[in-house]
Coordinates of C-alpha atoms in Angstrom, one line a residue:
M20 CA -9.7 -11.1 46.3
R21 CA -12.3 -13.2 48.1
C22 CA -15.0 -11.8 50.3
F23 CA -17.3 -12.9 53.1
T24 CA -19.9 -11.3 55.3
I25 CA -20.1 -11.9 59.0
L26 CA -23.6 -11.9 60.4
G27 CA -25.0 -12.6 63.8
P28 CA -27.1 -11.2 66.7
S29 CA -25.8 -8.4 68.9
Q30 CA -23.3 -9.6 71.5
S31 CA -22.4 -12.7 69.5
G32 CA -18.9 -11.4 69.1
K33 CA -18.9 -11.1 65.3
S34 CA -16.8 -7.9 65.2
T35 CA -14.2 -9.6 67.4
L36 CA -14.3 -12.6 65.1
L37 CA -13.6 -10.5 62.0
K38 CA -10.8 -8.7 63.8
A39 CA -9.2 -12.0 64.9
L40 CA -9.5 -13.6 61.5
S41 CA -8.0 -10.5 59.8
E42 CA -5.0 -10.5 62.2
L43 CA -4.1 -14.1 61.7
E44 CA -1.2 -13.1 59.4
G45 CA -0.2 -9.6 60.0
R46 CA -1.9 -6.2 60.1
P47 CA -5.1 -5.8 58.2
V48 CA -6.5 -2.6 56.6
T49 CA -9.8 -1.9 58.4
A50 CA -12.2 1.0 58.0
A51 CA -15.7 1.9 59.0
F52 CA -17.2 2.6 55.6
S53 CA -20.4 3.8 57.3
D54 CA -22.1 3.6 60.7
V55 CA -23.4 0.2 59.6
L56 CA -20.6 -1.4 57.7
T57 CA -17.0 -2.1 58.7
V58 CA -14.6 -3.6 56.1
S59 CA -11.4 -5.4 56.8
Q60 CA -8.9 -6.3 54.1
F61 CA -6.2 -8.8 54.9
S62 CA -3.9 -11.5 53.5
Y63 CA -4.1 -15.2 54.4
L64 CA -1.7 -17.8 53.0
D65 CA -0.7 -15.2 50.4
E66 CA -4.3 -14.7 49.2
P67 CA -6.2 -11.4 49.5
W68 CA -9.4 -11.4 51.5
A69 CA -12.0 -9.0 52.7
G70 CA -14.6 -9.3 55.4
F71 CA -17.8 -7.3 55.8
D72 CA -19.1 -6.7 59.4
I73 CA -22.7 -5.5 59.5
A74 CA -23.9 -3.8 62.7
G75 CA -25.9 -6.2 64.9
G76 CA -29.7 -6.2 65.1
P77 CA -32.5 -7.1 62.6
D78 CA -32.8 -3.4 61.7
Y79 CA -29.7 -3.8 59.5
L80 CA -30.8 -6.9 57.5
G81 CA -31.1 -4.8 54.4
H82 CA -27.5 -3.7 54.6
A83 CA -26.5 -7.3 55.3
G84 CA -28.4 -8.5 52.2
E85 CA -26.5 -6.1 50.0
A86 CA -23.2 -7.2 51.4
L87 CA -24.2 -10.9 51.0
A88 CA -25.0 -10.3 47.4
A89 CA -21.3 -9.3 46.8
S90 CA -19.9 -12.1 49.0
D91 CA -18.5 -15.5 48.2
A92 CA -19.5 -16.9 51.6
A93 CA -21.3 -16.0 54.8
I94 CA -20.2 -16.6 58.4
L95 CA -22.9 -16.8 61.0
C96 CA -21.5 -16.0 64.4
V97 CA -23.7 -17.3 67.3
A98 CA -23.5 -17.6 71.0
P99 CA -23.0 -21.1 72.6
E100 CA -26.5 -21.1 74.1
P101 CA -29.4 -23.2 72.8
D102 CA -32.0 -20.7 74.0
A103 CA -30.2 -18.0 72.0
A104 CA -30.7 -19.8 68.7
V105 CA -33.9 -18.0 68.0
L106 CA -31.9 -14.7 67.9
A107 CA -30.0 -16.1 64.9
A108 CA -33.3 -17.1 63.1
P109 CA -33.6 -13.8 61.1
Y110 CA -30.0 -14.2 59.9
L111 CA -30.4 -17.9 58.9
R112 CA -33.5 -17.0 57.0
L113 CA -31.7 -14.2 55.1
I114 CA -28.7 -16.5 54.4
E115 CA -30.9 -19.3 53.0
A116 CA -32.8 -16.8 50.9
S117 CA -29.5 -15.5 49.5
D118 CA -28.2 -19.0 48.5
V119 CA -24.8 -17.9 49.7
P120 CA -22.8 -20.8 51.3
C121 CA -22.7 -20.4 55.1
F122 CA -20.1 -21.4 57.7
I123 CA -21.5 -21.3 61.3
F124 CA -19.0 -20.3 64.0
I125 CA -20.2 -21.1 67.6
N126 CA -18.3 -18.4 69.4
K127 CA -17.3 -17.9 73.1
M128 CA -16.9 -21.6 73.7
D129 CA -14.8 -20.7 76.7
Q130 CA -18.1 -19.7 78.4
D131 CA -20.0 -22.7 77.2
E132 CA -21.6 -25.3 79.5
A133 CA -24.3 -26.5 77.1
R134 CA -24.1 -29.6 75.0
I135 CA -22.9 -28.8 71.4
R136 CA -25.6 -31.1 70.1
D137 CA -28.2 -29.0 71.8
I138 CA -26.8 -25.8 70.3
V139 CA -26.7 -27.3 66.8
G140 CA -30.2 -28.8 67.2
A141 CA -31.6 -25.4 68.3
L142 CA -30.1 -23.7 65.2
Q143 CA -31.3 -26.6 63.0
A144 CA -34.9 -25.7 63.9
Y145 CA -34.5 -22.5 61.8
A146 CA -32.5 -23.9 58.8
T147 CA -33.6 -26.0 55.9
H148 CA -30.0 -26.8 55.1
H149 CA -28.6 -29.6 57.2
I150 CA -26.1 -28.3 59.8
V151 CA -23.1 -30.7 60.1
L152 CA -20.8 -30.5 63.1
R153 CA -17.2 -30.3 62.0
Q154 CA -15.6 -30.5 65.4
A155 CA -16.2 -32.2 68.7
P156 CA -15.4 -30.2 71.9
I157 CA -12.7 -31.3 74.4
R158 CA -13.7 -30.4 77.9
D159 CA -11.6 -30.3 81.1
G160 CA -12.7 -31.8 84.4
D161 CA -14.9 -28.8 85.2
G162 CA -16.8 -29.2 81.9
H163 CA -15.1 -26.1 80.2
V164 CA -14.2 -26.4 76.5
V165 CA -10.4 -26.4 76.2
G166 CA -10.0 -27.7 72.6
S167 CA -11.6 -29.6 69.8
V168 CA -11.3 -32.7 67.6
D169 CA -11.5 -32.3 63.8
L170 CA -14.1 -34.9 62.8
I171 CA -12.6 -35.5 59.4
S172 CA -8.9 -35.7 60.1
E173 CA -9.5 -37.0 63.7
R174 CA -6.8 -34.8 65.0
A175 CA -7.2 -33.1 68.4
F176 CA -6.2 -29.6 69.2
Q177 CA -5.8 -27.8 72.6
Y178 CA -6.6 -24.1 72.7
Q179 CA -3.8 -21.7 73.7
E180 CA -4.4 -18.1 74.7
G181 CA -3.8 -15.9 71.8
K182 CA -1.8 -18.6 69.9
P183 CA -2.5 -21.4 67.4
S184 CA -3.9 -24.5 69.1
S185 CA -1.4 -27.3 69.9
L186 CA -1.8 -30.8 68.5
I187 CA -2.6 -33.4 71.2
E188 CA -3.8 -36.9 71.4
I189 CA -7.5 -37.5 71.5
P190 CA -8.5 -37.9 75.2
D191 CA -9.5 -41.4 76.1
D192 CA -12.8 -40.4 77.5
L193 CA -13.7 -38.6 74.2
H194 CA -13.1 -41.5 71.8
D195 CA -16.6 -42.9 71.8
R196 CA -18.3 -39.5 71.5
E197 CA -15.9 -38.5 68.7
Q198 CA -16.6 -41.7 66.8
E199 CA -20.3 -41.2 67.2
A200 CA -20.1 -37.5 65.9
R201 CA -17.8 -38.5 63.1
A202 CA -20.2 -41.3 62.0
E203 CA -23.1 -38.8 61.9
L204 CA -21.0 -36.4 59.8
L205 CA -20.1 -39.1 57.3
E206 CA -23.7 -40.3 57.0
H207 CA -24.8 -36.8 56.1
L208 CA -22.0 -36.4 53.6
A209 CA -22.9 -39.8 52.0
D210 CA -26.1 -38.1 50.7
F211 CA -23.8 -36.3 48.3
D212 CA -21.5 -39.1 47.2
D213 CA -22.5 -42.6 46.2
H214 CA -18.9 -44.0 46.7
L215 CA -18.9 -42.8 50.3
M216 CA -22.2 -44.4 50.8
E217 CA -20.9 -47.7 49.6
Q218 CA -17.8 -47.4 51.8
L219 CA -20.0 -46.8 54.9
I220 CA -22.3 -49.7 54.0
D221 CA -19.3 -52.0 53.6
D222 CA -17.9 -50.7 56.9
R223 CA -14.8 -49.4 55.2
E224 CA -12.9 -46.3 56.4
P225 CA -13.0 -43.6 53.8
P226 CA -9.8 -41.7 53.0
T227 CA -9.5 -38.4 54.8
E228 CA -8.8 -36.4 51.6
D229 CA -11.9 -37.9 50.0
V230 CA -14.1 -36.7 52.9
Y231 CA -12.5 -33.2 52.7
K232 CA -13.3 -33.1 49.0
I233 CA -16.9 -34.2 49.4
L234 CA -17.5 -31.6 52.1
A235 CA -15.9 -28.9 50.1
E236 CA -18.0 -29.7 47.0
A237 CA -21.2 -29.8 49.2
H238 CA -20.3 -26.5 50.7
R239 CA -19.6 -24.9 47.4
D240 CA -22.9 -26.1 46.1
N241 CA -24.6 -24.7 49.2
A242 CA -25.9 -28.1 50.1
V243 CA -24.9 -28.0 53.8
M244 CA -23.9 -25.7 56.6
A245 CA -20.9 -26.7 58.6
A246 CA -20.6 -25.6 62.3
Y247 CA -17.2 -24.8 63.8
L248 CA -16.2 -24.1 67.4
G249 CA -14.0 -21.5 68.9
A250 CA -13.5 -18.3 71.0
A251 CA -12.5 -15.4 68.9
G252 CA -11.6 -13.3 71.9
H253 CA -8.9 -15.8 72.8
G254 CA -7.8 -16.6 69.3
N255 CA -9.3 -20.1 69.4
G256 CA -10.7 -22.0 66.4
L257 CA -9.7 -19.3 63.9
T258 CA -7.3 -21.2 61.7
R259 CA -9.7 -24.1 61.1
L260 CA -12.5 -21.7 60.1
M261 CA -10.2 -19.7 57.8
K262 CA -8.9 -22.8 56.1
A263 CA -12.5 -24.0 55.6
L264 CA -13.3 -20.7 53.9
R265 CA -10.2 -20.9 51.8
H266 CA -10.9 -24.5 50.5
E267 CA -14.8 -24.6 50.5
A268 CA -16.1 -21.2 49.6
P269 CA -17.0 -20.9 45.9
G270 CA -15.4 -18.5 43.5
M271 CA -16.8 -15.2 42.5
E272 CA -18.2 -16.6 39.3
A273 CA -21.0 -18.1 41.4
I274 CA -22.3 -14.6 42.3
G275 CA -23.8 -13.8 38.9
L276 CA -25.5 -17.1 38.8
R277 CA -27.0 -16.7 42.2
L278 CA -28.3 -13.2 41.4
G279 CA -29.6 -14.1 37.9
V280 CA -27.5 -11.3 36.4
E281 CA -25.5 -12.2 33.3
V282 CA -21.9 -11.1 33.4
P283 CA -22.1 -8.2 35.9
L284 CA -19.1 -5.9 35.9
A285 CA -19.5 -4.9 39.5
I286 CA -22.0 -4.8 42.4
G287 CA -22.7 -1.8 44.6
L288 CA -22.8 -3.2 48.2
A289 CA -23.0 0.1 50.2
S290 CA -23.0 3.8 49.9
D291 CA -22.7 6.7 52.3
T292 CA -22.9 10.5 52.1
K293 CA -20.5 12.6 54.2
K294 CA -20.3 16.3 54.7
H295 CA -17.8 18.0 52.4
V296 CA -17.1 14.7 50.7
G297 CA -20.4 13.8 49.0
K298 CA -21.5 10.4 48.0
S299 CA -19.2 7.4 48.1
T300 CA -20.2 3.9 46.9
L301 CA -18.4 0.7 47.8
I302 CA -18.2 -1.6 44.8
R303 CA -16.8 -5.1 44.1
V304 CA -15.5 -5.7 40.6
L305 CA -16.7 -9.0 39.1
G306 CA -16.2 -8.7 35.4
S307 CA -13.6 -7.1 33.2
P308 CA -11.2 -4.6 34.7
V309 CA -12.7 -1.3 35.8
Q310 CA -10.9 2.1 36.1
H311 CA -11.6 5.8 36.4
G312 CA -13.6 6.8 33.4
S313 CA -14.8 3.3 32.6
P314 CA -18.5 3.0 31.5
L315 CA -20.5 1.6 34.4
A316 CA -24.3 1.6 34.9
G317 CA -24.8 3.8 31.9
D318 CA -22.3 6.5 32.9
T319 CA -18.6 6.9 33.5
I320 CA -17.1 6.0 36.9
G321 CA -15.4 8.7 38.9
N322 CA -12.4 8.6 41.1
L323 CA -11.6 5.3 42.8
A324 CA -9.9 4.8 46.2
G325 CA -9.3 2.0 48.7
I326 CA -11.4 1.6 51.8
D327 CA -8.7 3.6 53.7
G328 CA -9.0 6.5 51.2
K329 CA -5.7 5.8 49.6
P330 CA -5.3 5.4 45.8
V331 CA -5.7 1.9 44.4
P332 CA -3.9 0.4 41.4
E333 CA -5.9 0.7 38.3
P334 CA -7.4 -1.0 36.4
L335 CA -9.2 -2.9 39.2
E336 CA -8.9 -6.6 38.8
R337 CA -11.8 -9.1 39.3
G338 CA -12.8 -9.5 42.9
T339 CA -11.3 -6.1 44.0
L340 CA -13.1 -3.7 46.3
A341 CA -13.0 0.0 45.7
V342 CA -14.8 3.2 46.8
A343 CA -16.2 5.1 43.9
V344 CA -16.3 8.9 44.6
K345 CA -18.1 11.4 42.5
S346 CA -20.2 8.7 40.9
D347 CA -23.7 9.7 42.1
H348 CA -25.3 7.4 39.6
L349 CA -24.1 4.4 41.5
D350 CA -26.5 3.2 44.2
P351 CA -26.1 0.1 46.3
G352 CA -28.4 -2.8 45.8
Y353 CA -27.6 -3.1 42.0
A354 CA -25.5 -5.2 39.8
Y355 CA -23.9 -3.0 37.2
T356 CA -23.2 -3.7 33.6
A357 CA -21.5 -1.1 31.3
T358 CA -24.8 0.3 30.2
A359 CA -27.3 -0.5 33.0
A360 CA -27.9 -1.2 36.6
D361 CA -30.0 -4.3 37.4
E362 CA -31.8 -4.3 40.8
L363 CA -30.7 -7.1 43.1
P364 CA -33.3 -9.6 44.2
G365 CA -35.9 -8.7 46.9
W366 CA -34.2 -10.7 49.6
T367 CA -31.3 -8.2 49.7
R368 CA -33.6 -5.4 51.0
G369 CA -34.3 -7.1 54.3
R370 CA -37.6 -6.4 56.1
P371 CA -40.1 -3.9 54.8
P372 CA -40.1 -0.8 57.0
S373 CA -43.1 -0.7 59.4
Y374 CA -42.3 2.3 61.6
P375 CA -43.7 5.5 59.9
R376 CA -42.8 9.0 61.1
L377 CA -43.5 12.5 59.9
L378 CA -40.4 14.6 59.5
A379 CA -40.4 18.4 59.3
P380 CA -37.5 20.8 59.3
V381 CA -37.1 23.1 62.4
N382 CA -36.6 25.9 59.9
E383 CA -39.6 25.9 57.5
R384 CA -37.4 27.4 54.7
E385 CA -35.4 24.2 54.7
D386 CA -38.3 22.0 53.5
A387 CA -36.8 21.5 50.0
R388 CA -33.4 20.7 51.5
L389 CA -34.9 18.2 53.8
S390 CA -36.7 16.4 51.0
A391 CA -33.5 16.3 49.0
A392 CA -31.4 15.0 51.9
L393 CA -33.9 12.3 52.8
A394 CA -34.0 11.1 49.2
R395 CA -30.2 10.8 49.2
I396 CA -30.2 8.9 52.5
A397 CA -33.0 6.6 51.3
A398 CA -31.0 5.8 48.1
S399 CA -28.2 4.4 50.4
D400 CA -30.5 2.8 53.0
P401 CA -32.4 -0.4 51.9
G402 CA -34.4 -0.3 55.2
M403 CA -36.0 3.1 54.5
E404 CA -38.8 4.3 52.3
L405 CA -40.2 7.7 51.6
A406 CA -43.8 8.9 51.1
Q407 CA -45.8 12.1 51.5
D408 CA -48.6 12.6 54.0
A409 CA -51.7 13.4 51.9
E410 CA -53.1 15.7 54.6
T411 CA -50.1 17.8 55.6
G412 CA -47.8 17.4 52.7
H413 CA -45.0 16.6 55.0
L414 CA -42.5 13.8 54.3
V415 CA -43.3 10.4 55.9
V416 CA -40.3 8.2 56.4
H417 CA -40.9 4.5 56.9
L418 CA -38.2 3.0 59.0
Q419 CA -37.1 -0.1 60.9
G420 CA -37.7 1.3 64.3
P421 CA -36.7 4.0 66.9
I422 CA -32.9 3.2 66.6
H423 CA -33.1 3.6 62.9
L424 CA -35.0 6.9 63.3
R425 CA -32.2 8.3 65.6
R426 CA -29.6 7.3 63.0
V427 CA -31.5 9.2 60.3
L428 CA -32.0 12.3 62.4
A429 CA -28.3 12.3 63.4
K430 CA -27.3 11.9 59.7
L431 CA -29.5 14.8 58.7
T432 CA -27.7 17.0 61.3
E433 CA -24.2 15.8 60.9
D434 CA -24.0 15.3 57.1
F435 CA -26.5 17.8 55.8
G436 CA -26.7 20.4 58.5
I437 CA -30.5 20.1 58.8
E438 CA -32.3 19.9 62.1
A439 CA -35.6 18.0 61.9
T440 CA -38.4 17.1 64.2
E441 CA -40.4 13.8 64.1
H442 CA -44.0 13.1 64.9
P443 CA -46.3 10.1 64.7
V444 CA -48.4 10.0 61.5
S445 CA -51.8 11.5 62.2
G446 CA -54.8 11.9 59.9
I447 CA -55.6 8.2 59.8
Y448 CA -59.2 8.6 61.0
R449 CA -62.3 9.3 58.9
E450 CA -65.9 10.2 59.7
T451 CA -69.2 9.3 58.2
I452 CA -72.9 9.9 59.0
T453 CA -75.6 7.7 60.4
K454 CA -78.9 9.2 59.1
T455 CA -80.4 10.8 56.1
V456 CA -80.9 14.6 56.0
D457 CA -82.7 16.8 53.4
T458 CA -81.2 20.3 53.2
H459 CA -81.9 23.5 51.3
H460 CA -79.2 26.1 50.7
R461 CA -79.3 29.3 48.8
H462 CA -76.2 31.2 47.9
R463 CA -76.7 34.8 47.0
K464 CA -74.2 37.6 46.8
Q465 CA -74.5 41.1 45.2
T466 CA -71.4 43.2 44.9
G467 CA -72.5 46.0 42.5
G468 CA -71.9 44.2 39.2
A469 CA -73.0 40.7 38.2
G470 CA -74.0 38.9 41.4
Q471 CA -73.9 35.3 42.5
F472 CA -77.0 33.1 42.8
A473 CA -77.6 29.4 43.2
D474 CA -80.3 27.5 45.1
V475 CA -80.0 23.8 45.8
Q476 CA -82.1 21.2 47.5
L477 CA -80.1 18.1 48.5
T478 CA -80.5 14.7 50.1
V479 CA -77.5 13.5 52.0
R480 CA -77.6 9.9 53.2
P481 CA -75.2 7.3 54.6
Q482 CA -73.8 4.5 52.4
G483 CA -72.5 1.0 53.2
R484 CA -69.0 0.8 54.6
G485 CA -66.5 1.0 51.8
A486 CA -68.9 2.4 49.2
G487 CA -67.2 5.7 49.1
F488 CA -68.7 8.9 47.7
A489 CA -71.7 8.9 45.3
F490 CA -73.6 11.7 43.6
G491 CA -76.8 11.8 41.6
D492 CA -79.6 14.1 40.6
T493 CA -83.4 13.9 40.2
V494 CA -83.9 17.4 39.0
K495 CA -86.9 17.9 36.6
G496 CA -88.0 20.7 34.4
G497 CA -84.6 22.3 34.2
A498 CA -84.8 23.9 37.6
V499 CA -81.0 23.5 37.7
P500 CA -79.6 23.6 34.2
K501 CA -77.5 20.5 33.3
N502 CA -74.4 22.5 32.7
Y503 CA -74.4 23.5 36.4
I504 CA -74.8 19.9 37.8
P505 CA -71.0 19.0 37.6
A506 CA -70.4 22.1 39.7
V507 CA -72.9 20.9 42.3
K508 CA -71.1 17.5 42.4
A509 CA -67.7 19.2 42.8
G510 CA -69.0 21.3 45.7
A511 CA -70.4 18.2 47.4
R512 CA -67.1 16.4 47.0
E513 CA -65.3 19.4 48.4
A514 CA -67.4 19.3 51.5
M515 CA -66.2 15.8 52.1
E516 CA -62.6 16.9 52.6
Q517 CA -63.3 17.9 56.2
G518 CA -66.5 17.0 58.1
P519 CA -67.9 18.5 61.3
L520 CA -65.6 16.3 63.4
G521 CA -62.5 17.5 61.5
F522 CA -61.9 14.4 59.5
P523 CA -62.4 13.5 55.8
V524 CA -65.9 12.1 55.2
V525 CA -66.4 8.7 53.5
D526 CA -69.3 6.5 52.5
V527 CA -71.9 9.3 51.8
A528 CA -74.3 9.7 48.9
V529 CA -75.5 13.2 47.8
T530 CA -78.5 13.6 45.6
L531 CA -79.5 17.0 44.0
T532 CA -83.4 16.9 44.1
D533 CA -84.3 20.5 43.1
G534 CA -83.1 24.0 42.9
K535 CA -83.3 27.4 41.2
H536 CA -81.1 29.4 39.0
H537 CA -80.8 33.0 37.7
A538 CA -80.3 33.7 34.1
V539 CA -77.6 36.4 34.8
D540 CA -76.2 35.7 38.3
S541 CA -75.9 31.9 38.3
S542 CA -72.5 30.4 37.5
D543 CA -70.4 27.2 38.2
H544 CA -68.8 29.0 41.1
A545 CA -72.1 29.9 42.7
F546 CA -73.6 26.4 42.4
R547 CA -70.3 24.9 43.7
T548 CA -70.4 27.2 46.7
A549 CA -74.1 26.5 47.4
A550 CA -73.6 22.7 47.2
K551 CA -70.5 22.8 49.4
N552 CA -72.2 24.8 52.1
G553 CA -75.4 22.9 51.9
V554 CA -73.7 19.5 52.3
R555 CA -71.6 20.8 55.2
E556 CA -74.8 21.8 57.0
A557 CA -76.4 18.5 56.3
L558 CA -73.4 16.5 57.6
A559 CA -73.5 18.3 60.9
Q560 CA -77.2 17.2 61.3
A561 CA -76.7 13.7 60.1
G562 CA -75.2 12.1 63.2
P563 CA -71.5 12.2 62.3
V564 CA -69.3 9.4 63.9
V565 CA -65.6 8.7 63.9
L566 CA -64.3 5.8 61.8
Q567 CA -61.0 4.1 62.6
P568 CA -59.0 2.3 59.9
I569 CA -58.6 -1.4 60.5
E570 CA -55.5 -3.0 59.0
R571 CA -54.7 -6.6 58.1
V572 CA -51.5 -7.4 59.7
V573 CA -49.2 -10.2 58.6
I574 CA -46.6 -11.0 61.2
H575 CA -43.5 -13.1 60.5
V576 CA -42.7 -14.7 63.8
P577 CA -40.5 -17.6 65.0
S578 CA -42.8 -20.5 65.8
V579 CA -41.8 -20.5 69.5
N580 CA -43.3 -17.1 69.9
S581 CA -46.6 -17.6 67.9
G582 CA -48.7 -18.5 71.0
S583 CA -47.9 -15.2 72.7
L584 CA -49.3 -13.2 69.8
V585 CA -52.9 -14.3 70.4
A586 CA -53.0 -12.4 73.7
L587 CA -51.1 -9.5 72.2
A588 CA -53.7 -9.1 69.4
G589 CA -56.5 -9.2 72.0
S590 CA -54.9 -6.5 74.1
L591 CA -54.8 -4.3 71.0
K592 CA -58.5 -4.8 70.4
G593 CA -57.7 -6.8 67.4
Q594 CA -59.1 -10.0 65.8
V595 CA -57.0 -13.1 65.2
L596 CA -57.4 -14.5 61.8
G597 CA -55.1 -17.5 62.3
F598 CA -51.6 -18.6 61.7
E599 CA -49.7 -21.3 59.7
A600 CA -46.2 -22.5 59.2
H601 CA -44.2 -20.4 56.7
M602 CA -44.0 -22.2 53.3
S603 CA -40.2 -21.8 52.9
A604 CA -38.7 -20.4 56.1
R605 CA -38.2 -23.3 58.6
G606 CA -39.2 -22.5 62.2
W607 CA -41.3 -19.5 61.2
D608 CA -45.0 -18.9 61.3
I609 CA -47.2 -16.4 59.5
F610 CA -49.7 -14.9 62.0
Q611 CA -52.6 -12.8 60.6
A612 CA -54.8 -10.5 62.5
L613 CA -57.0 -7.4 62.1
I614 CA -56.0 -4.5 64.3
P615 CA -56.8 -0.8 64.5
A616 CA -54.3 1.3 62.6
G617 CA -53.8 3.5 65.7
A618 CA -52.5 0.4 67.5
K619 CA -49.7 -0.3 65.1
E620 CA -47.0 1.5 67.0
E621 CA -48.0 -0.3 70.2
L622 CA -47.8 -3.5 68.2
F623 CA -44.4 -2.6 67.0
Q624 CA -43.1 -2.0 70.5
A625 CA -44.8 -5.1 72.0
L626 CA -43.6 -7.4 69.2
G627 CA -40.0 -6.3 69.7
G628 CA -40.2 -7.1 73.4
L629 CA -42.0 -10.4 73.0
T630 CA -39.7 -11.8 70.3
H631 CA -36.5 -10.0 71.1
G632 CA -36.7 -8.2 67.8
T633 CA -36.9 -11.3 65.7
A634 CA -40.5 -10.9 64.4
W635 CA -41.7 -8.3 62.0
F636 CA -44.9 -7.4 60.3
E637 CA -46.4 -6.0 57.1
S638 CA -49.8 -4.3 57.2
H639 CA -52.4 -3.2 54.6
F640 CA -55.6 -1.2 55.0
D641 CA -58.6 -3.5 55.2
H642 CA -61.7 -1.5 56.2
Y643 CA -63.1 1.3 58.4
E644 CA -65.2 0.7 61.4
E645 CA -67.0 3.0 63.8
L646 CA -65.2 4.0 67.0
H647 CA -67.3 4.1 70.1
G648 CA -67.3 5.5 73.7
K649 CA -64.3 7.1 75.3
D650 CA -62.0 6.2 72.5
A651 CA -64.1 8.1 70.0
E652 CA -64.4 11.1 72.4
R653 CA -60.6 11.1 72.9
I654 CA -60.0 11.2 69.2
R655 CA -62.5 13.9 68.6
E656 CA -61.0 16.1 71.3
A657 CA -57.5 15.6 70.0
R658 CA -58.6 16.5 66.5
A659 CA -60.4 19.6 67.7
A660 CA -57.2 20.7 69.6
E661 CA -55.1 20.0 66.5
L662 CA -57.3 22.2 64.3
A663 CA -57.7 25.0 66.8

């Protein structure tokens, strides 16, 4: 069985394309493996094929990456509009990172009025591989595309609704343009074949079969991308695309070489968890035959079924797809040997998640169940990461965006029976002090037996930004015995956990200058309590201010949108650090800025609108800075209400 993944922006018609390809010769077996992945198995010219259709939108690039890793080829389905080429940029970038040979299908040609050269040129702006046009369009008197000319065989075909195209003569008014497009194709292919180069220099016509062979070898070596024309909804252009896949896609032996995995037995390309069924993992067998009970990834494999849930002949031959049930040790994103699971390269995981949310169960008693359910979902979702909020202890899920969040919440409800609420991540602010305060605190408590006594004199002073907490002592004469000084430090550090404004305190130094002790009533606990209360009193008198975290944001953005980010960063009270062309991704820039962490969600929303979802960002803490005016007052009031 040979496999391909169809990628493309939303509304490009890729699902229609897979359906049309799979129905070229009879009825396919099609199933929605998950809410993200649809698989269609079919036969073409007596060969078994499978196509993977990933839900549209950049949120699903991680799922697309895992499917690509198990594929022999990729089909990029795009709309026939030059201005829409930027929407295909994330998919071109992923495909080039994967090193999987790509066939471009310019769909919906029945709606096209743009020049094909302009469409290909717009796509070329985002591809380092050269895109060669395989067909020239035939237009009617109104400019509508009604057929195409194969630029290698020089045969013309007229589209027919729902039927194979009919062979016609090349229209007279198309000869010059066809010859020009063919010459351009041959010139590009000559880069891969010296004999073809000699033929072109000598003005000799190369044999058609030789040209087909050169293109097939270049495609199998992933040296070019070929663009085909058609309209999947009308059944146009499908046979030429399918024949190209059949002759030019490499064999499955290329997969291990691309992934750098020596002799993998299988690849896990998706998994899902369903209520009453449990975990299922879709695998593609690449090595020796696999069957129920075979060793795989360090354990034995469970039951195996087809994508339609029906039994499959065992053992599974090379290239076959199967769903592994009751094999919880198999996660997607790995290449399996008999004894181990090797993680697939980083490109398969798509974009790092940049949309954090706190999740909490509606029923507090389901906290452990929620954690377990989210861990299972995350194991199947390359676009999701889990962490724990240091302040509340609640789970923080890092996601691709609001749509991804809705999917996760729905899955919790439908597959695990857990209702959860989501909230923005809070607790990002800190506080510090602006002046030095000397304080004296005595802790005394008498309860009938041994009492508690500790007397401390402390100096609390601000430190430079980023210096953190510091403690020292200048006690002389044993006024505070040395064995109690660690307890004083611990108490001072404990006071930093929540300052007078309600936030953790940073960049403060505490010095123990003097004190008193009692031979009987003094203890570690007493000195720790005295220090904690004394520091708290000092912090309230030391001019506390709110600090906001500033993050260094690295935005990956198509170059056409870079200019709009300068104004965006300014509107978020950020500072532009600069931008430069991406080193390996053509048509992309790396834009860097410093922005307040509290503005990241606004950045996320605005970036999606400005770039139609194509751009994404990574962020890392850089430093804290003081928050002034109404912004500071608003944060202080919100924190007070939160703690009330």
